Amino acid sequence: MSTDSSKPRHSTPGKPGRDFIAGYLRDIPRSGIRDFFDIVSSRKDVISLGIGEPDFVTPWHIRQKAIHALEQGATTYTSNRGMLELRQGISRYVRSQFGVEYNPETEILITVGVSEALDLAIRAIVNPGDEVLYHEPSFVSYAPEIRFAHGIPVPVPTRREDDFRLTRAMLEEKVSPRTKALLINFPTNPTGATLTRADVEGIAEFTKAHDLILITDEIYSELTYEGDRVSIAAIPGMKERTIFLHGFSKGWAMTGFRLGYACAPEELSETMMKIHQYIMMCAPILSQTAAIQALTTTSDTESMRASYKERRDFICAALNQAGLPCHTPKGAFYVFPYIGDYGLTSKQFALRLLEEENVACVPGSAFGACGEGFLRCSYATDISRIREATVRIGRFAERLRRNHRSAP
Ligand code: PMP
C-alpha cells in the first residue's frame, strides 16, 4: 500500500488524533456550568441552587401514559415530523395560550427538546458569516450553537438597572448589515427577566425594520408570575418571520423525556425538517405519547407555578436581607443577585461559597461577560433547603464584609 505524501497529515507522532478535531471547535469553550458542577460533584452534602431543572417529578398521569404505551408495545419510530395527534394538540395549545395559529401538518415539528429545535432553527437560517443577535446574560448554548452553524454570535448586554429587559434601543446599537436573526428568551435563563408589552412591540418593530428572522425560545413561558405575557409571534406581521420554540422540560417537569417543538412558516419548517430527518429521524415515541397526555390539562403547570412563586418570594427576600441585592424576577426559576461589591469575581465568590459553606450557585460569568458580578441561584428546590442555603449565604457574605472592612 502506498501513501500520498502530498496530502497534509492530520495526526502528529506522539499525539494521536490531535489534529483530527475541526479547528473552529477548539475555540469553543466547555460550558462554565459543567466546569463548576464537576467541582460540586466531588464534594459531599452540598446544598445546590445550581441546577436548571424542576425538582418535581413528571405528574403521574403523564408517566402512566408512557408506561401504558410501552406495555402496549409502542417501540417504533414515528413520522419524522412527530405524531399528528401531538402536533394537533400543540397547535390548539399554542393558539389558546399564545394567540398564534400553526398548521399541524406543515408548520409544527416535534424535536428532541428545545435543544434540538434551537440547533435546527439556527442551522436552517445561518449562512457562514451571518451575525445573530441575542441578549446576555443568556442560556449557555446560544453562542456555541450559532458558531456550530458558522455564524457570528453578537451578544446584546442587558443590565440590572433595567431588570435585564431588552429594548429596541439596545438592539439598534448592535445591528449591522450582516445581521440575519435575533434570538430571544423571555422569561430568561439565568435572570428570570420578562418583557413589557411595549418592549415586545419595540423588538417586533426592530425585527421588521431590519428584515430579520426572530427565534423565540419560550421554554419558561408557563412560569411567568406576573406582568404582561405577550408572545412576539402573535404581533401582526411577526408570524411569517418567527421561529417559535417550546418544549415540555420546564413547565411540565419533563426534562428526561427530551421533548420539544418548533413552529414556523412552512418553508422554514420544511428546512428544519430536512435536517431533523437526517440527524434524528424522530423524537422518541414514548415521550411523544406522554406529551399528548401532558397537553390535556393546564392544572399541573398551574400548581407548579404557584409553588415556584412562593419560593421566589422567599428567596428574594432572604437574599436581599443577606446583602445580595436582587431584582424580583417575574419568571423562570432563577434569581440573579448582585455580588459585585465583595471584591471577588463571580467565579471566586461561587467557589469560596462552595468551599466554606457547601452551597452551590453558578457564577454569573458562565452566562456571558455581562453576567460578571452576579450569581445564578435556582429555586427549583425544596423550600427547607432554600432556607438553609440562604442562612449559609448570609453567614458567608457577613464574613466577607467583615474581612473587607478590616483589610488594610
Ligand atoms: N432554552 C433554555 C433557555 C434553557 O434554559 C434550556 C434548558 N436549561 C433549554 C433551552 C433546553 O431545554 P430542553 O432541551 O430540555 O428542552
Coordinates of C-alpha atoms and ligand atoms in Angstrom, one line a residue:
M1 CA 0.0 0.0 0.0
S2 CA 1.4 3.4 -0.9
T3 CA 0.7 6.7 0.9
D4 CA 0.2 10.0 -0.8
S5 CA 3.0 12.2 0.6
S6 CA 1.4 15.4 -0.8
K7 CA -1.7 15.0 1.4
P8 CA -1.4 17.0 4.6
R9 CA -1.1 14.8 7.7
H10 CA -3.8 15.1 10.4
S11 CA -2.0 13.4 13.2
T12 CA 1.2 14.2 14.9
P13 CA 3.5 11.4 16.0
G14 CA 3.2 11.0 19.8
K15 CA -0.1 12.9 19.9
P16 CA -2.5 10.5 18.3
G17 CA -5.6 12.1 16.8
R18 CA -4.9 15.6 17.9
D19 CA -5.4 17.3 14.6
F20 CA -8.4 15.3 13.6
I21 CA -10.5 17.8 15.5
A22 CA -12.1 20.5 13.4
G23 CA -10.2 23.8 14.1
Y24 CA -13.2 26.0 14.8
L25 CA -14.4 23.7 17.6
R26 CA -11.2 24.2 19.5
D27 CA -12.1 27.8 20.2
I28 CA -15.5 27.0 21.7
P29 CA -15.1 26.6 25.5
R30 CA -16.8 23.9 27.6
S31 CA -19.9 25.2 29.4
G32 CA -19.0 27.1 32.5
I33 CA -21.8 25.3 34.3
R34 CA -20.3 21.9 33.5
D35 CA -16.9 23.0 34.8
F36 CA -18.4 24.2 38.0
F37 CA -20.5 21.1 38.5
D38 CA -17.5 18.9 38.1
I39 CA -16.2 20.5 41.3
V40 CA -19.6 20.3 43.0
S41 CA -19.9 16.6 42.3
S42 CA -16.6 15.9 44.0
R43 CA -18.0 17.2 47.3
K44 CA -20.5 15.7 49.8
D45 CA -23.6 17.2 51.4
V46 CA -23.7 20.3 49.1
I47 CA -27.0 22.3 49.0
S48 CA -27.3 23.0 45.3
L49 CA -29.1 26.1 44.0
G50 CA -27.3 25.3 40.8
I51 CA -29.4 23.0 38.8
G52 CA -31.6 24.4 36.0
E53 CA -34.3 21.8 36.2
P54 CA -37.6 21.3 38.0
D55 CA -37.5 19.5 41.4
F56 CA -40.9 18.0 40.6
V57 CA -41.3 14.5 39.2
T58 CA -43.4 14.5 36.0
P59 CA -47.1 14.3 37.0
W60 CA -48.2 10.7 37.5
H61 CA -51.0 10.7 34.8
I62 CA -48.3 11.6 32.2
R63 CA -45.9 9.0 33.3
Q64 CA -48.7 6.4 33.4
K65 CA -49.5 7.2 29.7
A66 CA -45.9 6.4 28.8
I67 CA -45.8 3.2 30.9
H68 CA -49.1 2.1 29.3
A69 CA -47.8 2.8 25.8
L70 CA -44.7 0.8 26.5
E71 CA -46.8 -2.1 27.7
Q72 CA -48.8 -1.9 24.5
G73 CA -45.6 -2.3 22.5
A74 CA -45.1 1.3 21.4
T75 CA -41.4 0.8 20.5
T76 CA -41.2 2.1 16.9
Y77 CA -40.2 5.3 15.0
T78 CA -43.0 7.8 14.4
S79 CA -43.3 10.0 11.4
N80 CA -40.4 12.4 11.0
R81 CA -42.5 15.4 12.0
G82 CA -43.8 13.6 15.0
M83 CA -47.2 12.1 15.8
L84 CA -50.0 14.0 14.2
E85 CA -52.1 13.8 17.4
L86 CA -49.4 15.6 19.3
R87 CA -48.9 18.2 16.6
Q88 CA -52.7 18.9 16.7
G89 CA -52.5 19.2 20.5
I90 CA -49.7 21.6 20.2
S91 CA -51.5 23.6 17.6
R92 CA -54.5 24.0 19.9
Y93 CA -52.3 24.8 22.9
V94 CA -50.2 27.4 21.1
R95 CA -53.4 29.1 19.7
S96 CA -55.1 29.2 23.1
Q97 CA -52.0 30.2 25.2
F98 CA -50.0 32.4 22.8
G99 CA -52.6 33.5 20.2
V100 CA -50.8 32.2 17.1
E101 CA -52.2 29.7 14.7
Y102 CA -49.9 27.0 13.3
N103 CA -50.9 24.3 10.9
P104 CA -50.1 20.9 12.5
E105 CA -49.5 19.3 9.0
T106 CA -46.9 21.7 7.7
E107 CA -45.8 24.2 10.4
I108 CA -45.1 22.1 13.6
L109 CA -42.1 19.9 14.0
I110 CA -41.5 17.7 17.1
T111 CA -37.9 17.7 18.3
V112 CA -35.6 16.2 21.0
G113 CA -36.0 19.0 23.4
V114 CA -35.8 22.7 22.7
S115 CA -32.0 21.9 22.4
E116 CA -32.5 20.2 19.1
A117 CA -35.1 22.7 17.9
L118 CA -32.7 25.5 18.6
D119 CA -29.9 23.8 16.6
L120 CA -32.3 23.2 13.7
A121 CA -33.6 26.8 13.7
I122 CA -30.1 28.3 13.6
R123 CA -28.8 25.8 11.0
A124 CA -31.8 26.4 8.8
I125 CA -31.2 30.2 8.5
V126 CA -27.5 31.0 9.1
N127 CA -25.0 31.2 6.2
P128 CA -21.3 31.3 7.2
G129 CA -20.5 34.8 8.5
D130 CA -24.1 35.8 9.3
E131 CA -24.5 37.6 12.6
V132 CA -27.1 36.5 15.1
L133 CA -28.1 38.9 17.9
Y134 CA -29.0 37.5 21.3
H135 CA -29.3 39.2 24.7
E136 CA -26.9 38.4 27.5
P137 CA -26.7 37.1 30.2
S138 CA -28.2 34.1 28.4
F139 CA -28.6 30.4 28.3
V140 CA -25.1 28.9 27.8
S141 CA -25.9 27.1 24.5
Y142 CA -26.8 30.1 22.4
A143 CA -23.3 31.4 21.4
P144 CA -21.9 27.9 20.7
E145 CA -25.0 26.9 18.7
I146 CA -24.5 29.9 16.4
R147 CA -20.9 29.1 16.0
F148 CA -21.6 25.4 15.2
A149 CA -23.5 26.9 12.2
H150 CA -20.5 29.1 11.3
G151 CA -22.5 32.2 12.2
I152 CA -21.2 35.0 14.4
P153 CA -22.8 35.4 17.8
V154 CA -23.4 39.1 18.7
P155 CA -24.4 39.5 22.4
V156 CA -26.5 42.4 23.4
P157 CA -25.8 43.2 27.1
T158 CA -28.7 43.8 29.4
R159 CA -28.5 45.5 32.8
R160 CA -29.6 45.0 36.3
E161 CA -30.9 48.6 36.4
D162 CA -33.4 47.7 33.6
D163 CA -34.4 44.4 35.3
F164 CA -32.4 42.7 32.4
R165 CA -35.1 43.6 29.9
L166 CA -34.2 44.0 26.3
T167 CA -35.3 47.1 24.4
R168 CA -35.2 48.3 20.8
A169 CA -32.6 50.9 21.6
M170 CA -30.1 48.2 22.9
L171 CA -30.6 46.2 19.7
E172 CA -30.1 49.2 17.4
E173 CA -26.6 49.6 18.9
K174 CA -25.5 46.1 17.8
V175 CA -27.3 45.6 14.5
S176 CA -25.2 45.6 11.3
P177 CA -25.7 44.9 7.6
R178 CA -24.6 41.3 8.3
T179 CA -27.3 40.7 10.9
K180 CA -29.6 37.8 9.9
A181 CA -31.5 37.0 13.0
L182 CA -32.4 37.8 16.6
L183 CA -32.7 35.1 19.3
I184 CA -34.7 36.0 22.4
N185 CA -35.6 34.1 25.5
F186 CA -38.2 35.5 28.0
P187 CA -38.6 34.6 30.8
T188 CA -34.8 34.4 30.7
N189 CA -32.4 31.8 31.9
P190 CA -30.4 33.0 34.1
T191 CA -32.0 36.3 35.1
G192 CA -35.8 35.5 35.2
A193 CA -36.4 38.7 33.2
T194 CA -39.6 39.2 31.3
L195 CA -40.7 41.9 28.9
T196 CA -43.4 44.5 29.0
R197 CA -45.9 44.7 26.1
A198 CA -44.1 47.9 24.9
D199 CA -40.7 46.1 24.9
V200 CA -42.2 43.3 22.8
E201 CA -43.7 45.7 20.4
G202 CA -40.4 47.6 20.1
I203 CA -38.5 44.4 19.4
A204 CA -41.0 43.4 16.8
E205 CA -40.7 46.8 15.1
F206 CA -36.9 46.4 15.2
T207 CA -37.0 42.9 13.6
K208 CA -39.3 44.2 10.8
A209 CA -37.3 47.4 10.2
H210 CA -34.1 45.4 9.7
D211 CA -35.8 42.5 7.9
L212 CA -34.5 39.9 10.4
I213 CA -35.7 36.4 11.4
L214 CA -36.7 36.1 15.0
I215 CA -36.2 33.0 17.1
T216 CA -38.1 32.9 20.3
D217 CA -37.2 30.4 23.0
E218 CA -40.4 30.1 25.0
I219 CA -39.3 27.3 27.3
Y220 CA -40.1 29.2 30.5
S221 CA -43.3 30.9 29.3
E222 CA -45.6 28.9 31.6
L223 CA -43.5 30.0 34.6
T224 CA -44.5 33.7 34.3
Y225 CA -45.6 35.0 37.7
E226 CA -46.8 38.5 36.9
G227 CA -46.8 41.3 34.3
D228 CA -47.6 41.2 30.6
R229 CA -47.4 37.8 28.9
V230 CA -47.3 38.7 25.2
S231 CA -45.9 36.4 22.7
I232 CA -43.9 38.2 20.0
A233 CA -45.1 35.7 17.4
A234 CA -48.7 37.0 17.9
I235 CA -47.8 40.6 17.0
P236 CA -49.2 41.4 13.5
G237 CA -46.6 40.8 10.8
M238 CA -44.3 38.7 13.0
K239 CA -45.5 35.1 12.4
E240 CA -44.0 35.0 9.0
R241 CA -40.6 35.9 10.3
T242 CA -40.7 34.0 13.6
I243 CA -39.5 30.5 14.6
F244 CA -41.3 29.7 17.9
L245 CA -39.5 27.1 20.1
H246 CA -41.1 25.4 23.0
G247 CA -41.0 22.2 25.0
F248 CA -42.1 20.2 27.9
S249 CA -39.0 20.2 30.1
K250 CA -39.7 23.1 32.4
G251 CA -43.5 23.8 32.6
W252 CA -44.4 20.1 32.8
A253 CA -41.3 18.9 34.7
M254 CA -40.4 16.5 31.8
T255 CA -36.6 17.2 31.2
G256 CA -35.8 13.5 31.0
F257 CA -38.4 12.9 28.2
R258 CA -36.4 15.2 26.0
L259 CA -39.3 16.6 24.1
G260 CA -39.7 20.0 22.4
Y261 CA -41.1 21.5 19.2
A262 CA -40.5 24.2 16.6
C263 CA -43.4 26.2 15.0
A264 CA -42.6 28.1 11.9
P265 CA -43.9 29.1 8.5
E266 CA -43.9 26.2 6.1
E267 CA -40.7 26.8 4.1
L268 CA -38.7 27.3 7.3
S269 CA -40.4 24.3 8.9
E270 CA -39.6 22.1 5.9
T271 CA -35.9 23.2 6.0
M272 CA -35.7 22.3 9.7
M273 CA -37.5 19.1 9.0
K274 CA -34.9 18.2 6.3
I275 CA -32.1 18.4 8.9
H276 CA -34.1 16.7 11.6
Q277 CA -35.0 13.7 9.4
Y278 CA -31.3 13.0 8.6
I279 CA -29.8 13.6 12.1
M280 CA -32.6 12.4 14.4
M281 CA -35.3 10.7 12.4
C282 CA -37.9 11.5 15.0
A283 CA -38.3 12.2 18.7
P284 CA -38.9 9.1 21.0
I285 CA -42.4 7.7 20.6
L286 CA -42.9 7.2 24.4
S287 CA -42.1 10.9 25.1
Q288 CA -44.5 12.0 22.3
T289 CA -47.2 9.8 23.8
A290 CA -46.6 11.3 27.3
A291 CA -46.7 14.9 25.8
I292 CA -50.1 14.2 24.2
Q293 CA -51.3 13.5 27.7
A294 CA -49.5 16.5 29.2
L295 CA -51.5 18.8 27.0
T296 CA -54.8 17.5 28.2
T297 CA -54.7 19.8 31.3
T298 CA -53.1 23.0 32.4
S299 CA -53.6 22.3 36.1
D300 CA -50.2 20.6 36.7
T301 CA -48.4 23.6 35.4
E302 CA -50.6 26.0 37.4
S303 CA -49.8 24.2 40.7
M304 CA -46.1 24.0 40.0
R305 CA -46.1 27.7 39.1
A306 CA -47.8 28.6 42.4
S307 CA -45.2 26.6 44.3
Y308 CA -42.2 28.3 42.4
K309 CA -43.7 31.7 43.0
E310 CA -43.8 31.1 46.8
R311 CA -40.2 30.0 46.7
R312 CA -39.3 33.0 44.6
D313 CA -40.8 35.4 47.1
F314 CA -38.9 33.7 49.9
I315 CA -35.5 33.5 48.3
C316 CA -35.6 37.1 47.0
A317 CA -36.4 38.5 50.5
A318 CA -33.8 36.2 52.1
L319 CA -31.0 37.2 49.6
N320 CA -31.8 40.9 49.9
Q321 CA -31.6 40.6 53.6
A322 CA -28.3 38.7 53.4
G323 CA -26.7 41.6 51.5
L324 CA -27.0 40.1 48.0
P325 CA -29.4 42.6 46.3
C326 CA -31.6 41.0 43.6
H327 CA -34.3 42.3 41.4
T328 CA -37.5 40.3 41.6
P329 CA -37.6 38.1 38.6
K330 CA -41.1 37.8 37.1
G331 CA -40.5 34.4 35.5
A332 CA -38.5 31.1 35.2
F333 CA -37.0 29.7 38.5
Y334 CA -33.8 31.6 38.9
V335 CA -32.7 34.7 40.8
F336 CA -29.6 36.6 39.8
P337 CA -28.3 38.5 42.8
Y338 CA -25.5 41.1 42.6
I339 CA -22.3 40.2 44.4
G340 CA -20.0 42.7 42.7
D341 CA -19.2 44.8 45.8
Y342 CA -17.4 41.9 47.7
G343 CA -14.1 42.3 45.9
L344 CA -14.3 38.8 44.3
T345 CA -15.1 37.7 40.7
S346 CA -18.3 35.7 40.4
K347 CA -16.3 32.5 40.0
Q348 CA -14.2 33.2 43.1
F349 CA -17.4 34.0 45.1
A350 CA -19.1 30.8 44.0
L351 CA -16.0 28.7 44.7
R352 CA -15.5 30.1 48.1
L353 CA -19.2 29.8 48.9
L354 CA -18.9 26.2 48.0
E355 CA -15.7 25.5 49.9
E356 CA -16.7 27.4 53.0
E357 CA -20.4 26.8 53.3
N358 CA -21.2 23.9 50.9
V359 CA -23.7 25.9 48.9
A360 CA -23.5 25.6 45.1
C361 CA -24.6 28.6 42.9
V362 CA -23.5 29.2 39.3
P363 CA -21.1 32.1 38.7
G364 CA -22.9 34.7 36.6
S365 CA -19.9 34.9 34.2
A366 CA -20.9 31.4 32.9
F367 CA -23.8 33.2 31.1
G368 CA -21.7 35.8 29.3
A369 CA -19.3 38.7 30.1
C370 CA -22.1 41.0 31.5
G371 CA -23.0 38.2 34.0
E372 CA -19.8 39.0 35.8
G373 CA -20.7 40.4 39.3
F374 CA -23.7 38.1 39.7
L375 CA -24.6 34.6 40.8
R376 CA -27.4 32.4 39.4
C377 CA -29.4 30.7 42.2
S378 CA -32.1 28.3 41.1
Y379 CA -35.1 28.0 43.5
A380 CA -36.3 24.8 41.9
T381 CA -35.5 23.0 45.1
D382 CA -37.2 22.2 48.4
I383 CA -38.0 25.3 50.5
S384 CA -36.3 24.0 53.6
R385 CA -33.1 23.6 51.6
I386 CA -33.5 27.1 50.2
R387 CA -33.9 28.4 53.7
E388 CA -30.8 26.7 54.9
A389 CA -28.8 27.8 51.8
T390 CA -29.8 31.4 52.3
V391 CA -28.7 31.3 56.0
R392 CA -25.3 30.0 54.9
I393 CA -25.0 32.6 52.1
G394 CA -25.8 35.3 54.7
R395 CA -23.1 34.0 57.0
F396 CA -20.6 33.9 54.2
A397 CA -21.5 37.4 53.0
E398 CA -21.2 38.8 56.5
R399 CA -17.7 37.2 56.9
L400 CA -16.6 38.7 53.6
R401 CA -17.9 42.2 54.7
R402 CA -16.0 41.9 58.0
N403 CA -12.8 40.9 56.3
H404 CA -13.3 43.6 53.7
R405 CA -13.7 46.2 56.4
S406 CA -10.7 45.0 58.4
A407 CA -8.5 44.9 55.2
P408 CA -5.6 47.4 55.5
Ligands
PMP1 N1 -33.5 27.0 26.4 C1 -33.3 27.5 27.7 C2 -33.4 28.9 27.9 C3 -33.0 26.6 28.7 O1 -32.8 27.0 29.9 C4 -32.9 25.2 28.4 C5 -32.6 24.1 29.4 N2 -31.9 24.6 30.6 C6 -33.2 24.8 27.1 C7 -33.5 25.7 26.1 C8 -33.1 23.3 26.7 O2 -34.2 22.6 27.1 P1 -34.6 21.2 26.6 O3 -33.6 20.7 25.6 O4 -34.6 20.3 27.8 O5 -36.0 21.3 26.0

